[in-house]
PDB file of C-alpha atoms in Angstrom:
ATOM      1  CA  UNK A   1      22.009   6.151   1.628  1.00 47.00           C
ATOM      2  CA  UNK A   2      23.060   9.580   2.833  1.00 47.00           C
ATOM      3  CA  UNK A   3      25.660  10.258   0.121  1.00 45.00           C
ATOM      4  CA  UNK A   4      23.175  11.292  -2.571  1.00 46.00           C
ATOM      5  CA  UNK A   5      21.462  13.727  -0.238  1.00 44.00           C
ATOM      6  CA  UNK A   6      24.627  15.523   0.853  1.00 43.00           C
ATOM      7  CA  UNK A   7      25.910  15.626  -2.736  1.00 43.00           C
ATOM      8  CA  UNK A   8      22.676  17.212  -3.868  1.00 41.00           C
ATOM      9  CA  UNK A   9      22.772  19.706  -1.008  1.00 44.00           C
ATOM     10  CA  UNK A  10      26.289  20.675  -2.109  1.00 43.00           C
ATOM     11  CA  UNK A  11      24.925  21.943  -5.450  1.00 39.00           C
ATOM     12  CA  UNK A  12      22.224  24.412  -4.387  1.00 39.00           C
ATOM     13  CA  UNK A  13      21.641  25.673  -7.960  1.00 39.00           C
ATOM     14  CA  UNK A  14      20.189  22.272  -8.891  1.00 41.00           C
ATOM     15  CA  UNK A  15      18.358  21.830  -5.581  1.00 40.00           C
ATOM     16  CA  UNK A  16      14.727  21.465  -6.676  1.00 41.00           C
ATOM     17  CA  UNK A  17      13.774  19.068  -3.875  1.00 43.00           C
ATOM     18  CA  UNK A  18      12.745  19.761  -0.330  1.00 47.00           C
ATOM     19  CA  UNK A  19      14.506  17.197   1.817  1.00 48.00           C
ATOM     20  CA  UNK A  20      12.925  16.868   5.224  1.00 47.00           C
ATOM     21  CA  UNK A  21      13.518  14.530   8.124  1.00 50.00           C
ATOM     22  CA  UNK A  22      10.775  12.026   8.576  1.00 48.00           C
ATOM     23  CA  UNK A  23       9.146  11.272  11.926  1.00 46.00           C
ATOM     24  CA  UNK A  24      11.092   8.028  12.258  1.00 50.00           C
ATOM     25  CA  UNK A  25      14.355   9.673  11.176  1.00 58.00           C
ATOM     26  CA  UNK A  26      14.182   8.471   7.559  1.00 74.00           C
ATOM     27  CA  UNK A  27      14.876  11.263   5.085  1.00 87.00           C
ATOM     28  CA  UNK A  28      12.168  12.058   2.544  1.00 90.00           C
ATOM     29  CA  UNK A  29      12.480  14.028  -0.655  1.00 91.00           C
ATOM     30  CA  UNK A  30       9.473  15.843  -2.111  1.00 91.00           C
ATOM     31  CA  UNK A  31       9.424  17.078  -5.699  1.00 91.00           C
ATOM     32  CA  UNK A  32       7.557  20.422  -5.623  1.00 89.00           C
ATOM     33  CA  UNK A  33       6.691  20.102  -9.352  1.00 87.00           C
ATOM     34  CA  UNK A  34       5.066  16.673  -9.271  1.00 88.00           C
ATOM     35  CA  UNK A  35       4.371  16.066  -5.576  1.00 88.00           C
ATOM     36  CA  UNK A  36       6.303  12.793  -5.812  1.00 92.00           C
ATOM     37  CA  UNK A  37       7.719  11.667  -2.486  1.00 94.00           C
ATOM     38  CA  UNK A  38      10.770   9.452  -2.195  1.00 93.00           C
ATOM     39  CA  UNK A  39      12.145   8.057   1.058  1.00 93.00           C
ATOM     40  CA  UNK A  40      15.740   7.196   1.902  1.00 92.00           C
ATOM     41  CA  UNK A  41      15.143   4.088   3.998  1.00 92.00           C
ATOM     42  CA  UNK A  42      18.126   1.954   4.994  1.00 92.00           C
ATOM     43  CA  UNK A  43      18.257  -0.983   2.558  1.00 93.00           C
ATOM     44  CA  UNK A  44      20.261  -2.972   5.137  1.00 93.00           C
ATOM     45  CA  UNK A  45      17.537  -2.222   7.681  1.00 93.00           C
ATOM     46  CA  UNK A  46      14.889  -3.610   5.301  1.00 95.00           C
ATOM     47  CA  UNK A  47      16.965  -6.757   4.678  1.00 95.00           C
ATOM     48  CA  UNK A  48      17.329  -7.254   8.444  1.00 94.00           C
ATOM     49  CA  UNK A  49      13.551  -6.943   8.877  1.00 94.00           C
ATOM     50  CA  UNK A  50      12.857  -9.211   5.857  1.00 95.00           C
ATOM     51  CA  UNK A  51      15.933 -11.403   5.231  1.00 95.00           C
ATOM     52  CA  UNK A  52      14.209 -13.301   2.397  1.00 95.00           C
ATOM     53  CA  UNK A  53      13.793 -10.171   0.253  1.00 95.00           C
ATOM     54  CA  UNK A  54      16.310  -9.708  -2.541  1.00 93.00           C
ATOM     55  CA  UNK A  55      18.488  -6.597  -2.685  1.00 95.00           C
ATOM     56  CA  UNK A  56      16.976  -5.008  -5.849  1.00 94.00           C
ATOM     57  CA  UNK A  57      13.452  -5.328  -4.510  1.00 96.00           C
ATOM     58  CA  UNK A  58      14.504  -3.965  -1.098  1.00 96.00           C
ATOM     59  CA  UNK A  59      16.235  -1.017  -2.832  1.00 95.00           C
ATOM     60  CA  UNK A  60      13.037  -0.185  -4.755  1.00 96.00           C
ATOM     61  CA  UNK A  61      10.836  -0.487  -1.652  1.00 97.00           C
ATOM     62  CA  UNK A  62      13.290   1.645   0.365  1.00 96.00           C
ATOM     63  CA  UNK A  63      12.062   4.662  -1.644  1.00 95.00           C
ATOM     64  CA  UNK A  64       8.310   4.102  -1.253  1.00 96.00           C
ATOM     65  CA  UNK A  65       6.206   5.510   1.600  1.00 96.00           C
ATOM     66  CA  UNK A  66       3.848   2.817   2.967  1.00 96.00           C
ATOM     67  CA  UNK A  67       0.271   4.127   3.180  1.00 95.00           C
ATOM     68  CA  UNK A  68      -1.701   1.105   4.413  1.00 95.00           C
ATOM     69  CA  UNK A  69      -1.355  -2.328   5.926  1.00 95.00           C
ATOM     70  CA  UNK A  70      -4.130  -4.943   5.847  1.00 94.00           C
ATOM     71  CA  UNK A  71      -4.078  -7.658   8.542  1.00 93.00           C
ATOM     72  CA  UNK A  72      -5.136 -11.236   7.790  1.00 92.00           C
ATOM     73  CA  UNK A  73      -5.498 -14.402   9.870  1.00 88.00           C
ATOM     74  CA  UNK A  74      -3.373 -16.218   7.302  1.00 89.00           C
ATOM     75  CA  UNK A  75      -2.314 -16.278   3.660  1.00 91.00           C
ATOM     76  CA  UNK A  76      -5.219 -18.598   2.728  1.00 90.00           C
ATOM     77  CA  UNK A  77      -7.817 -16.006   3.852  1.00 89.00           C
ATOM     78  CA  UNK A  78      -6.221 -13.488   1.497  1.00 91.00           C
ATOM     79  CA  UNK A  79      -5.994 -16.012  -1.371  1.00 90.00           C
ATOM     80  CA  UNK A  80      -9.676 -16.908  -0.949  1.00 89.00           C
ATOM     81  CA  UNK A  81     -11.181 -13.451  -0.655  1.00 85.00           C
ATOM     82  CA  UNK A  82      -8.559 -10.794  -1.400  1.00 86.00           C
ATOM     83  CA  UNK A  83      -8.445  -7.552   0.596  1.00 87.00           C
ATOM     84  CA  UNK A  84     -12.044  -8.123   1.712  1.00 84.00           C
ATOM     85  CA  UNK A  85     -10.898 -10.866   4.064  1.00 85.00           C
ATOM     86  CA  UNK A  86      -8.657  -8.621   6.161  1.00 89.00           C
ATOM     87  CA  UNK A  87      -9.886  -8.351   9.760  1.00 89.00           C
ATOM     88  CA  UNK A  88      -8.367  -4.869  10.150  1.00 91.00           C
ATOM     89  CA  UNK A  89      -6.625  -2.228   8.053  1.00 92.00           C
ATOM     90  CA  UNK A  90      -4.471   0.670   9.149  1.00 93.00           C
ATOM     91  CA  UNK A  91      -3.828   3.863   7.166  1.00 93.00           C
ATOM     92  CA  UNK A  92      -0.600   5.798   7.806  1.00 92.00           C
ATOM     93  CA  UNK A  93      -1.681   9.320   6.771  1.00 89.00           C
ATOM     94  CA  UNK A  94       1.818  10.680   5.998  1.00 88.00           C
ATOM     95  CA  UNK A  95       3.215   7.357   4.822  1.00 92.00           C
ATOM     96  CA  UNK A  96       5.754   5.345   6.850  1.00 93.00           C
ATOM     97  CA  UNK A  97       8.993   3.757   5.736  1.00 94.00           C
ATOM     98  CA  UNK A  98       8.771  -0.011   5.218  1.00 96.00           C
ATOM     99  CA  UNK A  99      10.832  -0.865   8.341  1.00 95.00           C
ATOM    100  CA  UNK A 100       8.501   1.155  10.604  1.00 94.00           C
ATOM    101  CA  UNK A 101       5.370  -0.243   8.882  1.00 95.00           C
ATOM    102  CA  UNK A 102       6.562  -3.843   9.341  1.00 95.00           C
ATOM    103  CA  UNK A 103       7.415  -3.114  12.996  1.00 94.00           C
ATOM    104  CA  UNK A 104       3.879  -1.700  13.488  1.00 93.00           C
ATOM    105  CA  UNK A 105       2.377  -4.889  11.995  1.00 94.00           C
ATOM    106  CA  UNK A 106       4.595  -7.298  13.961  1.00 92.00           C
ATOM    107  CA  UNK A 107       3.599  -5.644  17.250  1.00 90.00           C
ATOM    108  CA  UNK A 108      -0.028  -6.419  16.457  1.00 86.00           C
ATOM    109  CA  UNK A 109       0.364 -10.127  15.786  1.00 83.00           C
ATOM    110  CA  UNK A 110      -1.320 -11.758  18.827  1.00 70.00           C
ATOM    111  CA  UNK A 111       1.196 -13.009  21.399  1.00 68.00           C
ATOM    112  CA  UNK A 112       0.619 -16.623  22.410  1.00 66.00           C
ATOM    113  CA  UNK A 113       2.108 -19.380  24.556  1.00 67.00           C
ATOM    114  CA  UNK A 114       4.156 -21.851  22.439  1.00 70.00           C
ATOM    115  CA  UNK A 115       2.426 -25.094  21.514  1.00 72.00           C
ATOM    116  CA  UNK A 116      -1.100 -23.645  21.769  1.00 74.00           C
ATOM    117  CA  UNK A 117      -3.598 -23.217  18.937  1.00 72.00           C
ATOM    118  CA  UNK A 118      -3.143 -19.462  19.317  1.00 70.00           C
ATOM    119  CA  UNK A 119       0.608 -19.896  18.753  1.00 68.00           C
ATOM    120  CA  UNK A 120      -0.105 -21.782  15.526  1.00 67.00           C
ATOM    121  CA  UNK A 121      -2.340 -18.845  14.540  1.00 68.00           C
ATOM    122  CA  UNK A 122       0.451 -16.399  15.311  1.00 68.00           C
ATOM    123  CA  UNK A 123       2.900 -18.308  13.104  1.00 69.00           C
ATOM    124  CA  UNK A 124       0.717 -17.861  10.012  1.00 81.00           C
ATOM    125  CA  UNK A 125      -0.329 -14.193  10.486  1.00 90.00           C
ATOM    126  CA  UNK A 126      -0.205 -12.379   7.142  1.00 94.00           C
ATOM    127  CA  UNK A 127       0.025  -8.687   6.189  1.00 95.00           C
ATOM    128  CA  UNK A 128      -0.401  -6.823   2.888  1.00 96.00           C
ATOM    129  CA  UNK A 129       1.382  -3.462   2.620  1.00 97.00           C
ATOM    130  CA  UNK A 130       0.445  -0.747   0.089  1.00 96.00           C
ATOM    131  CA  UNK A 131       3.149   1.615  -1.144  1.00 97.00           C
ATOM    132  CA  UNK A 132       2.699   5.026  -2.740  1.00 96.00           C
ATOM    133  CA  UNK A 133       4.520   7.413  -5.080  1.00 95.00           C
ATOM    134  CA  UNK A 134       3.307  10.633  -3.447  1.00 92.00           C
ATOM    135  CA  UNK A 135       2.550   9.717   0.192  1.00 91.00           C
ATOM    136  CA  UNK A 136      -1.194   9.708  -0.535  1.00 89.00           C
ATOM    137  CA  UNK A 137      -3.603   6.796  -0.876  1.00 83.00           C
ATOM    138  CA  UNK A 138      -3.509   6.099  -4.600  1.00 79.00           C
ATOM    139  CA  UNK A 139      -6.396   6.144  -7.075  1.00 82.00           C
ATOM    140  CA  UNK A 140      -4.329   3.811  -9.294  1.00 89.00           C
ATOM    141  CA  UNK A 141      -3.035   0.330  -8.363  1.00 91.00           C
ATOM    142  CA  UNK A 142      -0.564   0.742  -5.495  1.00 94.00           C
ATOM    143  CA  UNK A 143       2.683  -1.244  -5.192  1.00 96.00           C
ATOM    144  CA  UNK A 144       1.982  -4.292  -2.976  1.00 96.00           C
ATOM    145  CA  UNK A 145       4.175  -6.256  -0.587  1.00 97.00           C
ATOM    146  CA  UNK A 146       2.924  -9.359   1.238  1.00 96.00           C
ATOM    147  CA  UNK A 147       4.596 -10.785   4.308  1.00 96.00           C
ATOM    148  CA  UNK A 148       3.818 -13.596   6.715  1.00 93.00           C
ATOM    149  CA  UNK A 149       4.969 -14.037  10.287  1.00 90.00           C
ATOM    150  CA  UNK A 150       7.626 -16.585   9.271  1.00 88.00           C
ATOM    151  CA  UNK A 151       9.262 -13.975   7.009  1.00 90.00           C
ATOM    152  CA  UNK A 152       8.071 -15.345   3.640  1.00 93.00           C
ATOM    153  CA  UNK A 153       7.722 -12.318   1.388  1.00 95.00           C
ATOM    154  CA  UNK A 154       6.172 -11.645  -1.997  1.00 95.00           C
ATOM    155  CA  UNK A 155       6.589  -8.091  -3.265  1.00 96.00           C
ATOM    156  CA  UNK A 156       6.070  -6.220  -6.519  1.00 96.00           C
ATOM    157  CA  UNK A 157       9.456  -6.117  -8.203  1.00 95.00           C
ATOM    158  CA  UNK A 158      11.173  -3.249  -9.998  1.00 94.00           C
ATOM    159  CA  UNK A 159       9.366  -3.907 -13.294  1.00 95.00           C
ATOM    160  CA  UNK A 160       5.881  -4.102 -11.767  1.00 95.00           C
ATOM    161  CA  UNK A 161       6.502  -0.955  -9.708  1.00 96.00           C
ATOM    162  CA  UNK A 162       7.688   0.913 -12.821  1.00 95.00           C
ATOM    163  CA  UNK A 163       4.492  -0.112 -14.610  1.00 95.00           C
ATOM    164  CA  UNK A 164       2.378   1.038 -11.660  1.00 96.00           C
ATOM    165  CA  UNK A 165       4.360   4.290 -11.566  1.00 95.00           C
ATOM    166  CA  UNK A 166       3.510   4.909 -15.244  1.00 94.00           C
ATOM    167  CA  UNK A 167      -0.223   4.488 -14.487  1.00 93.00           C
ATOM    168  CA  UNK A 168       0.171   6.872 -11.571  1.00 94.00           C
ATOM    169  CA  UNK A 169       1.938   9.476 -13.771  1.00 94.00           C
ATOM    170  CA  UNK A 170      -0.763   9.187 -16.477  1.00 92.00           C
ATOM    171  CA  UNK A 171      -3.377   9.712 -13.807  1.00 90.00           C
ATOM    172  CA  UNK A 172      -1.531  12.735 -12.388  1.00 88.00           C
ATOM    173  CA  UNK A 173      -1.297  14.322 -15.873  1.00 89.00           C
ATOM    174  CA  UNK A 174      -5.005  13.677 -16.402  1.00 86.00           C
ATOM    175  CA  UNK A 175      -5.847  15.426 -13.131  1.00 82.00           C
ATOM    176  CA  UNK A 176      -3.679  18.379 -14.186  1.00 83.00           C
ATOM    177  CA  UNK A 177      -5.622  18.636 -17.446  1.00 84.00           C
ATOM    178  CA  UNK A 178      -8.951  18.482 -15.600  1.00 78.00           C
ATOM    179  CA  UNK A 179      -7.762  21.232 -13.246  1.00 78.00           C
ATOM    180  CA  UNK A 180      -6.704  23.370 -16.238  1.00 81.00           C
ATOM    181  CA  UNK A 181     -10.167  22.914 -17.733  1.00 79.00           C
ATOM    182  CA  UNK A 182     -11.563  24.383 -14.520  1.00 77.00           C
ATOM    183  CA  UNK A 183     -12.485  21.286 -12.526  1.00 70.00           C
ATOM    184  CA  UNK A 184     -12.654  22.395  -8.896  1.00 74.00           C
ATOM    185  CA  UNK A 185     -10.810  20.688  -6.016  1.00 76.00           C
ATOM    186  CA  UNK A 186     -14.210  19.348  -4.984  1.00 77.00           C
ATOM    187  CA  UNK A 187     -14.829  17.684  -8.370  1.00 74.00           C
ATOM    188  CA  UNK A 188     -11.296  16.206  -8.443  1.00 74.00           C
ATOM    189  CA  UNK A 189     -11.871  14.823  -4.943  1.00 77.00           C
ATOM    190  CA  UNK A 190     -15.186  13.254  -6.022  1.00 79.00           C
ATOM    191  CA  UNK A 191     -13.561  11.636  -9.071  1.00 77.00           C
ATOM    192  CA  UNK A 192     -10.814  10.185  -6.869  1.00 78.00           C
ATOM    193  CA  UNK A 193     -13.350   8.888  -4.342  1.00 77.00           C
ATOM    194  CA  UNK A 194     -15.342   7.223  -7.114  1.00 76.00           C
ATOM    195  CA  UNK A 195     -12.165   5.578  -8.433  1.00 77.00           C
ATOM    196  CA  UNK A 196     -11.108   4.400  -4.979  1.00 75.00           C
ATOM    197  CA  UNK A 197     -14.604   2.963  -4.516  1.00 71.00           C
ATOM    198  CA  UNK A 198     -14.409   1.104  -7.841  1.00 71.00           C
ATOM    199  CA  UNK A 199     -10.936  -0.230  -6.919  1.00 72.00           C
ATOM    200  CA  UNK A 200     -12.285  -1.613  -3.659  1.00 70.00           C
ATOM    201  CA  UNK A 201     -15.291  -3.149  -5.456  1.00 65.00           C
ATOM    202  CA  UNK A 202     -12.950  -4.756  -8.022  1.00 67.00           C
ATOM    203  CA  UNK A 203     -10.842  -6.106  -5.144  1.00 64.00           C
ATOM    204  CA  UNK A 204     -14.020  -7.767  -3.854  1.00 62.00           C
ATOM    205  CA  UNK A 205     -14.534  -9.362  -7.260  1.00 61.00           C
ATOM    206  CA  UNK A 206     -17.652  -7.319  -8.093  1.00 61.00           C
ATOM    207  CA  UNK A 207     -18.435  -6.151 -11.620  1.00 60.00           C
ATOM    208  CA  UNK A 208     -19.725  -2.830 -12.889  1.00 56.00           C
ATOM    209  CA  UNK A 209     -22.780  -3.118 -15.131  1.00 59.00           C
ATOM    210  CA  UNK A 210     -23.818  -0.221 -17.332  1.00 60.00           C
ATOM    211  CA  UNK A 211     -26.977   1.481 -15.945  1.00 59.00           C
ATOM    212  CA  UNK A 212     -27.093  -0.981 -13.035  1.00 58.00           C
ATOM    213  CA  UNK A 213     -23.988  -0.109 -11.046  1.00 60.00           C
ATOM    214  CA  UNK A 214     -21.878  -2.443  -8.958  1.00 57.00           C
ATOM    215  CA  UNK A 215     -23.076  -6.031  -8.568  1.00 59.00           C
ATOM    216  CA  UNK A 216     -21.429  -9.060  -6.966  1.00 60.00           C
ATOM    217  CA  UNK A 217     -19.837 -11.350  -9.574  1.00 59.00           C
ATOM    218  CA  UNK A 218     -22.327 -14.062 -10.560  1.00 53.00           C
ATOM    219  CA  UNK A 219     -21.677 -17.144  -8.462  1.00 47.00           C
ATOM    220  CA  UNK A 220     -21.147 -20.360 -10.414  1.00 44.00           C
ATOM    221  CA  UNK A 221     -24.171 -22.697 -10.154  1.00 47.00           C
ATOM    222  CA  UNK A 222     -23.657 -25.029  -7.207  1.00 48.00           C
ATOM    223  CA  UNK A 223     -20.862 -22.868  -5.745  1.00 45.00           C
ATOM    224  CA  UNK A 224     -21.250 -21.485  -2.257  1.00 47.00           C
ATOM    225  CA  UNK A 225     -21.493 -17.713  -2.246  1.00 45.00           C
ATOM    226  CA  UNK A 226     -18.437 -16.148  -0.594  1.00 46.00           C
ATOM    227  CA  UNK A 227     -19.153 -15.172   2.991  1.00 46.00           C
ATOM    228  CA  UNK A 228     -17.029 -12.885   5.087  1.00 44.00           C
ATOM    229  CA  UNK A 229     -15.650 -15.194   7.730  1.00 46.00           C
ATOM    230  CA  UNK A 230     -14.713 -13.683  11.055  1.00 44.00           C
ATOM    231  CA  UNK A 231     -13.603 -15.596  14.101  1.00 47.00           C
ATOM    232  CA  UNK A 232     -14.910 -14.274  17.453  1.00 45.00           C
ATOM    233  CA  UNK A 233     -11.338 -13.875  18.722  1.00 47.00           C
ATOM    234  CA  UNK A 234     -10.569 -11.614  15.765  1.00 47.00           C
ATOM    235  CA  UNK A 235     -13.791  -9.691  15.980  1.00 45.00           C
ATOM    236  CA  UNK A 236     -12.721  -8.643  19.451  1.00 47.00           C
ATOM    237  CA  UNK A 237      -9.235  -7.810  18.201  1.00 48.00           C
ATOM    238  CA  UNK A 238     -10.203  -5.895  15.062  1.00 47.00           C
ATOM    239  CA  UNK A 239     -11.078  -2.839  17.124  1.00 46.00           C
ATOM    240  CA  UNK A 240      -7.668  -2.939  18.866  1.00 48.00           C
ATOM    241  CA  UNK A 241      -5.709  -3.689  15.729  1.00 48.00           C
ATOM    242  CA  UNK A 242      -6.433  -0.331  14.191  1.00 51.00           C
ATOM    243  CA  UNK A 243      -5.270   1.682  17.205  1.00 50.00           C
TER     244      UNK A 243
END
């Protein structure tokens, strides 16, 4: 909570971080050396929003800015087709704290009269949240948290997030070396775009073939090729959902 921040502020000689107040009132700490961004989100607030989350996981997620949320009809759509099956995605350019990101998502679950088919749909709505270590969309695997409307949650735990953080740090060091060797901002941007593209193709289940480029994974003989399923109700909503 607030204690660490005020303690740090009391020792200005060691103050290497810029602590700034976030839009939603959550404090954020930026390391000027590495660009790492850490939030001070209320852990109690996270546990109120997601009572089924355990404390350690909530504590880890309280520090991560959320960069994106992907909206799904239900968990099964995600299990069948991964991120490709989301009917809308929202990017939070500065990163939001988890409580604010969940509140944004919950507001966009369609409201419905109890007992109707639409109400059943509402009960199974599913969201996938992407965290970040530097409040930018990551070119390495981002921390993931999945939540459904009933409050069931599945989130990367401390160990998985540490592993993803190591990949992120390796990547950051690599970019530093490229910059030292004279790679321009433009080239670094192109490399990142190419990597983001390959991550999204991998999420679709495509494969990269040498000299051919990206191709859809071969479909097993007799298997139906995966189609992007979109209900008319959601097609109409997908334009609103990203507002």
